[in-house]
Coordinates of C-alpha atoms in Angstrom, one line a residue:
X1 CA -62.2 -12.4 1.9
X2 CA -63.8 -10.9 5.0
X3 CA -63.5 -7.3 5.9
X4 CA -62.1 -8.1 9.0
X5 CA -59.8 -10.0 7.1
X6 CA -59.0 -7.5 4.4
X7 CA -58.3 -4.8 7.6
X8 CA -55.9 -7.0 9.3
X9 CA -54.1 -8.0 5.6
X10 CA -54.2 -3.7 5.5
X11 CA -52.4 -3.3 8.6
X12 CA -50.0 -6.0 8.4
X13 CA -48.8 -4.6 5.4
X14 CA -48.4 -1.1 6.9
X15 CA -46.5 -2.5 9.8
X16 CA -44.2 -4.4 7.1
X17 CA -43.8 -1.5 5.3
X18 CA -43.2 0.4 8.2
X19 CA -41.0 -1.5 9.5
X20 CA -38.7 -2.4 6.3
X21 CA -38.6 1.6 5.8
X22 CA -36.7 2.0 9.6
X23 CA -34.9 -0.8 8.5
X24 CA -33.5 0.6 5.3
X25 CA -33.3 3.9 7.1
X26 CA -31.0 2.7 10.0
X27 CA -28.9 0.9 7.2
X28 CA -28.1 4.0 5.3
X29 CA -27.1 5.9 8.7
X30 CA -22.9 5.7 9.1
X31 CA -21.3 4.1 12.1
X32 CA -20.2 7.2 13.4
X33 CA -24.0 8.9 13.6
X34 CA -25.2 5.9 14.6
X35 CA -22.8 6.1 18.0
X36 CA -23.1 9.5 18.7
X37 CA -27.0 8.9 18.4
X38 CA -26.5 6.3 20.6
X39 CA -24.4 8.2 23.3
X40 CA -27.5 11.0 22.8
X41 CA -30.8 8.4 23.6
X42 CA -27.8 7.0 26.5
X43 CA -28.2 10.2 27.8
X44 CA -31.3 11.7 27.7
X45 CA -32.4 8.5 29.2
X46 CA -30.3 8.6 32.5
X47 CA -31.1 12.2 32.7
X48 CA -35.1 11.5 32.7
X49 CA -34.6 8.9 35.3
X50 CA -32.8 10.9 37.7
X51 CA -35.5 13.6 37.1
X52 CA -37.9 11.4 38.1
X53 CA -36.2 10.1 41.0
X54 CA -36.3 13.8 42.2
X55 CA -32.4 14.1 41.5
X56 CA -32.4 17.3 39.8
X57 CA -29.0 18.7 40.1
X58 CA -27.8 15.6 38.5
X59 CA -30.6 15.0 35.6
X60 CA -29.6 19.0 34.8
X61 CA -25.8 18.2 34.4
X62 CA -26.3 15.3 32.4
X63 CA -28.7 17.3 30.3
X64 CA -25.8 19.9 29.9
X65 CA -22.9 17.5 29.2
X66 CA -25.1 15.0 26.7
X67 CA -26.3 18.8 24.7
X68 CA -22.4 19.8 24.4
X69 CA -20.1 17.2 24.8
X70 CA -22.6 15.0 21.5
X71 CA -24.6 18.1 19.4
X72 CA -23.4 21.6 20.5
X73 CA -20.0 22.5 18.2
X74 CA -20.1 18.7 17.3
X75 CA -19.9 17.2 13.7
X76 CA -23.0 16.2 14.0
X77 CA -24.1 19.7 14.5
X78 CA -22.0 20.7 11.6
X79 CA -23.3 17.7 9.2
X80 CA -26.7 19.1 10.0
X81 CA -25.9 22.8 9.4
X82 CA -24.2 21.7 6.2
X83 CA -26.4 19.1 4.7
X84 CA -30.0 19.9 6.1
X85 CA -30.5 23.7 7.2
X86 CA -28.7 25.9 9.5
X87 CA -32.3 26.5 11.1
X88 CA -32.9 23.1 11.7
X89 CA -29.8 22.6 13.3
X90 CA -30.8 25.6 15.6
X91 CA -33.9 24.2 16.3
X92 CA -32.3 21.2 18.3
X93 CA -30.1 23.4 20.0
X94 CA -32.8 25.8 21.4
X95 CA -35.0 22.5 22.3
X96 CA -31.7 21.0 24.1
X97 CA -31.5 24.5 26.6
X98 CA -35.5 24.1 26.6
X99 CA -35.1 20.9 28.1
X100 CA -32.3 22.0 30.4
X101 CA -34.9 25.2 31.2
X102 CA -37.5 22.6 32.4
X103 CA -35.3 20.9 34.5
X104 CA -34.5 23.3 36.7
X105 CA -38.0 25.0 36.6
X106 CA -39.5 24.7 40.0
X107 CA -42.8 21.9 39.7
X108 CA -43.2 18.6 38.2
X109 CA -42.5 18.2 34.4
X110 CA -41.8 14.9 33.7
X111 CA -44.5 14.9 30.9
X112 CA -43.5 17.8 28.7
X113 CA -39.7 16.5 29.5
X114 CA -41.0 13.1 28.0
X115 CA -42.7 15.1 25.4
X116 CA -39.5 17.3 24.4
X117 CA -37.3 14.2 24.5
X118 CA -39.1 12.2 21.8
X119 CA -39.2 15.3 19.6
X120 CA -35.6 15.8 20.2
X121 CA -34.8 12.2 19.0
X122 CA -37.0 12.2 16.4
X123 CA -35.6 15.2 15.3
X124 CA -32.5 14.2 15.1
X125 CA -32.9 11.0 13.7
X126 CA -34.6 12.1 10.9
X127 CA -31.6 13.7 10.2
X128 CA -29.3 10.7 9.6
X129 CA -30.0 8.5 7.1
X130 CA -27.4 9.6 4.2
X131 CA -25.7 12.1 6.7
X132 CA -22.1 12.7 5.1
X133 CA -19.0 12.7 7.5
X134 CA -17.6 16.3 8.0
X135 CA -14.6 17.3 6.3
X136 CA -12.6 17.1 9.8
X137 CA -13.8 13.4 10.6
X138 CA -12.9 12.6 6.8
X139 CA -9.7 13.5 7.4
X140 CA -8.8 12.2 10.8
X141 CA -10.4 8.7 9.3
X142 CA -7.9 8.9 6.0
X143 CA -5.4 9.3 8.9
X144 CA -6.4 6.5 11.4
X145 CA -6.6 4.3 8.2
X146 CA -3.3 5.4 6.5
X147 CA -1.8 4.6 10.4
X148 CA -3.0 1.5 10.3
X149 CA -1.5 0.3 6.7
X150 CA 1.4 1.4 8.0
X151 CA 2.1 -0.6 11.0
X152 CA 0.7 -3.8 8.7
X153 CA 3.1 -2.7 5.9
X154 CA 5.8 -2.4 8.9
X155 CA 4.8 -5.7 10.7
X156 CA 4.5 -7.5 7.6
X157 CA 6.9 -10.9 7.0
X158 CA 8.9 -10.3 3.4
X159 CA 10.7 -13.1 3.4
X160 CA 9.1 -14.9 1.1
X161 CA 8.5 -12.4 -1.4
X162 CA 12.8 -11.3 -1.5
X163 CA 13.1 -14.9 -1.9
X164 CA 10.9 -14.9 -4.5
X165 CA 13.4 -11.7 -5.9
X166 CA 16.1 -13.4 -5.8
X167 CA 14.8 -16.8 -7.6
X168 CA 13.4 -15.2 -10.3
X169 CA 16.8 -12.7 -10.9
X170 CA 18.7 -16.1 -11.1
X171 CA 15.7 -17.3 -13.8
X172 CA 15.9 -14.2 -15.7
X173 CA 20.1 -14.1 -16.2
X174 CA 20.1 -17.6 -16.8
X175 CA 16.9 -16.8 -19.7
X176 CA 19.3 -14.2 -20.9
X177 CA 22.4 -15.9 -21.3
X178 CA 20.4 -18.6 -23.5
X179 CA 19.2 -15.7 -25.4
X180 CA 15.6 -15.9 -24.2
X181 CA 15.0 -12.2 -24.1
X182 CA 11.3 -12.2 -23.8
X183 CA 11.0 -14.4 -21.4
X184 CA 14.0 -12.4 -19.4
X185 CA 12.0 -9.2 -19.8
X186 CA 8.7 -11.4 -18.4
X187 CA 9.8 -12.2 -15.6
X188 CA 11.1 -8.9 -14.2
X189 CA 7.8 -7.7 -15.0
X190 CA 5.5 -10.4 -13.3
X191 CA 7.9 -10.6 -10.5
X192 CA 8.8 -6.8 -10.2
X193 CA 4.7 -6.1 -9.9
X194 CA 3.9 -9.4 -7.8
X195 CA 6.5 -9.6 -5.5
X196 CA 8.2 -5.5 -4.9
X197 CA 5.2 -3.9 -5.6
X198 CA 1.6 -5.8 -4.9
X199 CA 3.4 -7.7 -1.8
X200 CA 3.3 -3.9 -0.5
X201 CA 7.5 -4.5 0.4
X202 CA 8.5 -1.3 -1.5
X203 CA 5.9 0.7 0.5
X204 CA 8.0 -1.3 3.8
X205 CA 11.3 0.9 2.7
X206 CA 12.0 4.3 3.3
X207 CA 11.5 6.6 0.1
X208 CA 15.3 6.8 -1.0
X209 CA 16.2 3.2 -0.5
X210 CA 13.1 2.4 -2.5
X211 CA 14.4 4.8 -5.2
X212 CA 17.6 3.4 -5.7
X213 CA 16.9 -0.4 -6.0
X214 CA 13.8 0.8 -8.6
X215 CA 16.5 2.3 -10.5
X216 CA 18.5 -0.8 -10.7
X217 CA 15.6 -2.6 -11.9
X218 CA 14.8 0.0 -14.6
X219 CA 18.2 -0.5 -15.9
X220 CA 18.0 -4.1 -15.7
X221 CA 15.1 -3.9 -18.3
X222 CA 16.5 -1.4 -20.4
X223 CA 20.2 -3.4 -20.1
X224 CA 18.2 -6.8 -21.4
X225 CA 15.7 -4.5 -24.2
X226 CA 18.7 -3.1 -25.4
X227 CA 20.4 -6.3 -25.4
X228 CA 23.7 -5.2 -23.5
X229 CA 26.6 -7.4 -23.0
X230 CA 25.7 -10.2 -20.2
X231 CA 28.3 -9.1 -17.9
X232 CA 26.3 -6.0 -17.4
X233 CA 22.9 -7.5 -16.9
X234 CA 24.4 -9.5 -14.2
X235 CA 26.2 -6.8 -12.6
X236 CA 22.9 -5.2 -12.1
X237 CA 21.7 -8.6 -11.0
X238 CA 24.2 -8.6 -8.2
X239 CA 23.7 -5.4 -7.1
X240 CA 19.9 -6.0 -6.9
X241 CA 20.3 -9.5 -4.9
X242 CA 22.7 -7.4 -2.4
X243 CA 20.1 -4.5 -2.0
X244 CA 17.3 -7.4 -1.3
X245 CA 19.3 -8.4 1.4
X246 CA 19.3 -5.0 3.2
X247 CA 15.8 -4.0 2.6
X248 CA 15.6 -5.5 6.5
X249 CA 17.9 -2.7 7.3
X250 CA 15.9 0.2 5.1
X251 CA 12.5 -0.7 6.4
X252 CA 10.0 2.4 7.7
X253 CA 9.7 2.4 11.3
X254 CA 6.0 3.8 12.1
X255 CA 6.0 2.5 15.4
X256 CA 9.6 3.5 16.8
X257 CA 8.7 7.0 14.8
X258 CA 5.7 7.4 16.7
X259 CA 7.9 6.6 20.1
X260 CA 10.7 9.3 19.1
X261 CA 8.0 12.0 18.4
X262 CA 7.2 11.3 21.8
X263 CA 10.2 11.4 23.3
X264 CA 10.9 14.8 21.5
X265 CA 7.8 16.1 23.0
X266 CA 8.6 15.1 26.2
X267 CA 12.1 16.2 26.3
X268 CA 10.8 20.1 25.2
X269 CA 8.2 19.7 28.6
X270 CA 11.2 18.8 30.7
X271 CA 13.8 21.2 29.1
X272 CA 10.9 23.9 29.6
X273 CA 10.3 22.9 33.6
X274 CA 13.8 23.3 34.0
X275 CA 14.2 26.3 33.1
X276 CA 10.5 27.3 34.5
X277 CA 12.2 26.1 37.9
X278 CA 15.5 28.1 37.1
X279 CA 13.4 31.5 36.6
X280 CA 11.8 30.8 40.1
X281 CA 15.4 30.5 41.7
X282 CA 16.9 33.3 40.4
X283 CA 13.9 36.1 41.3
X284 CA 13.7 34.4 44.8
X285 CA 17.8 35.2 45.1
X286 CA 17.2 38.2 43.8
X287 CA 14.9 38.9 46.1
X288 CA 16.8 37.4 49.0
X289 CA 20.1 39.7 47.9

């Protein structure tokens, strides 16, 4: 192999490497930094080209809004101050007023704005590969996901699986009554986890409701373990096929819940611009009398 050769197998390799590292880099960076990044570069990028269009006032203003409205008091700030350095955190800070500083310095600094943009991104960006969420946007994330379960729970079609209830309570008396205990006590089981609890339809019902036909079914099994008369397993039977029929009636409302809260909220406003208004009437009749 030629030198020239081996120096060009050298460099293609460093620019493999190179770029396989910013690969696996951007990969380990959450969706969350990655927008808020994205928002940042957004906006240091229209800010330098309305500097260099001479449109100062406006680069400076979109220098001020991108610094506080993405990294000052943000959770990226605070991932950084947690998770890196408090200092370092800082140091982005004091280069975003730099940057604000040139702006509105009188002369032409398009380079050193250039300059202190690149560092600023770099900086940053060295930051986020393996950048944990903050406490706060762990939590609002549990609660946008927990939000969204509910309305599938809530939207969710049943049918089938109460169907499914009601064929396999008719299996299990009929298993019961030709003294097939085992394979009574089997089928609550496989049908009580696949078709109450995996189908998600008790997480559908509100928490007392649910309650009260889980009972029925404990005493169901406990009736057939115990091997209780067969009048009394199928009195539990009926009761269970008559509480499957009503679940439509017991189901969790997230969405019409979400409305109310609403309304209540909006009926306090009102209730408190009423009396607001009253309060203005009677101190202008006062002052009138």
């Amino acid at each position: 192999m030629t030198t020239l050769a081996k120096h060009l197998a050298i460099t293609l390799l460093l620019i493999t490497t190179v770029f396989t590292q910013s690969v696996r880099a951007e990969d380990n960076i959450l969706p969350y930094w990655q927008q808020q990044m994205l928002a940042i570069d957004e906006g240091l990028a229209k800010m330098q080209n309305l500097y260099q269009k001479g449109d100062r006032k406006t680069a400076l203003e979109i220098a001020k809004t991108t610094h506080f409205s993405y990294y000052r008091n943000s959770d990226l700030e605070a991932a950084i101050r947690t998770n890196v350095s408090m200092q370092y955190a800082e140091t982005i800070n004091q280069r975003l007023f730099t940057l604000t500083r040139l702006i509105n310095e009188d002369g032409e600094h398009s380079k050193k704005i250039t300059s202190l943009v690149n560092k600023l991104k770099a900086d940053i960006r060295k930051t986020l590969p393996d950048l944990p969420l903050t406490p706060k946007l762990i939590r609002e994330q549990q609660a946008r996901l927990a939000q969204k379960k509910a309305l599938r729970i809530e939207n969710k079609n049943y049918s089938e699986d109460i169907k499914a209830l009601h064929n396999a309570l008719h299996q299990v008396l009929t298993q019961y009554k030709e003294a097939q205990t085992d394979k009574a006590l089997r089928l609550i089981q496989e049908n009580f986890y696949q078709h109450w609890q995996i189908s998600e339809l008790e997480a559908s019902l509100s928490p007392e409701y649910k309650h009260s036909v889980e009972q029925v079914f404990d005493k169901l099994y406990k009736s057939i373990r115990q091997n209780q008369p067969v009048a009394e397993v199928e009195q539990y039977i009926q009761h269970l096929n008559s509480a499957l029929q009503q679940t439509p009636q017991h189901k969790i409302q997230v969405s019409k819940r979400k409305d109310s809260q609403w309304q209540v909220v909006i009926f306090c406003l009102a209730g408190l611009a009423v009396i607001f208004l009253l309060f203005i009437a009677f101190r202008r009749h006062k002052r009138l009398t």
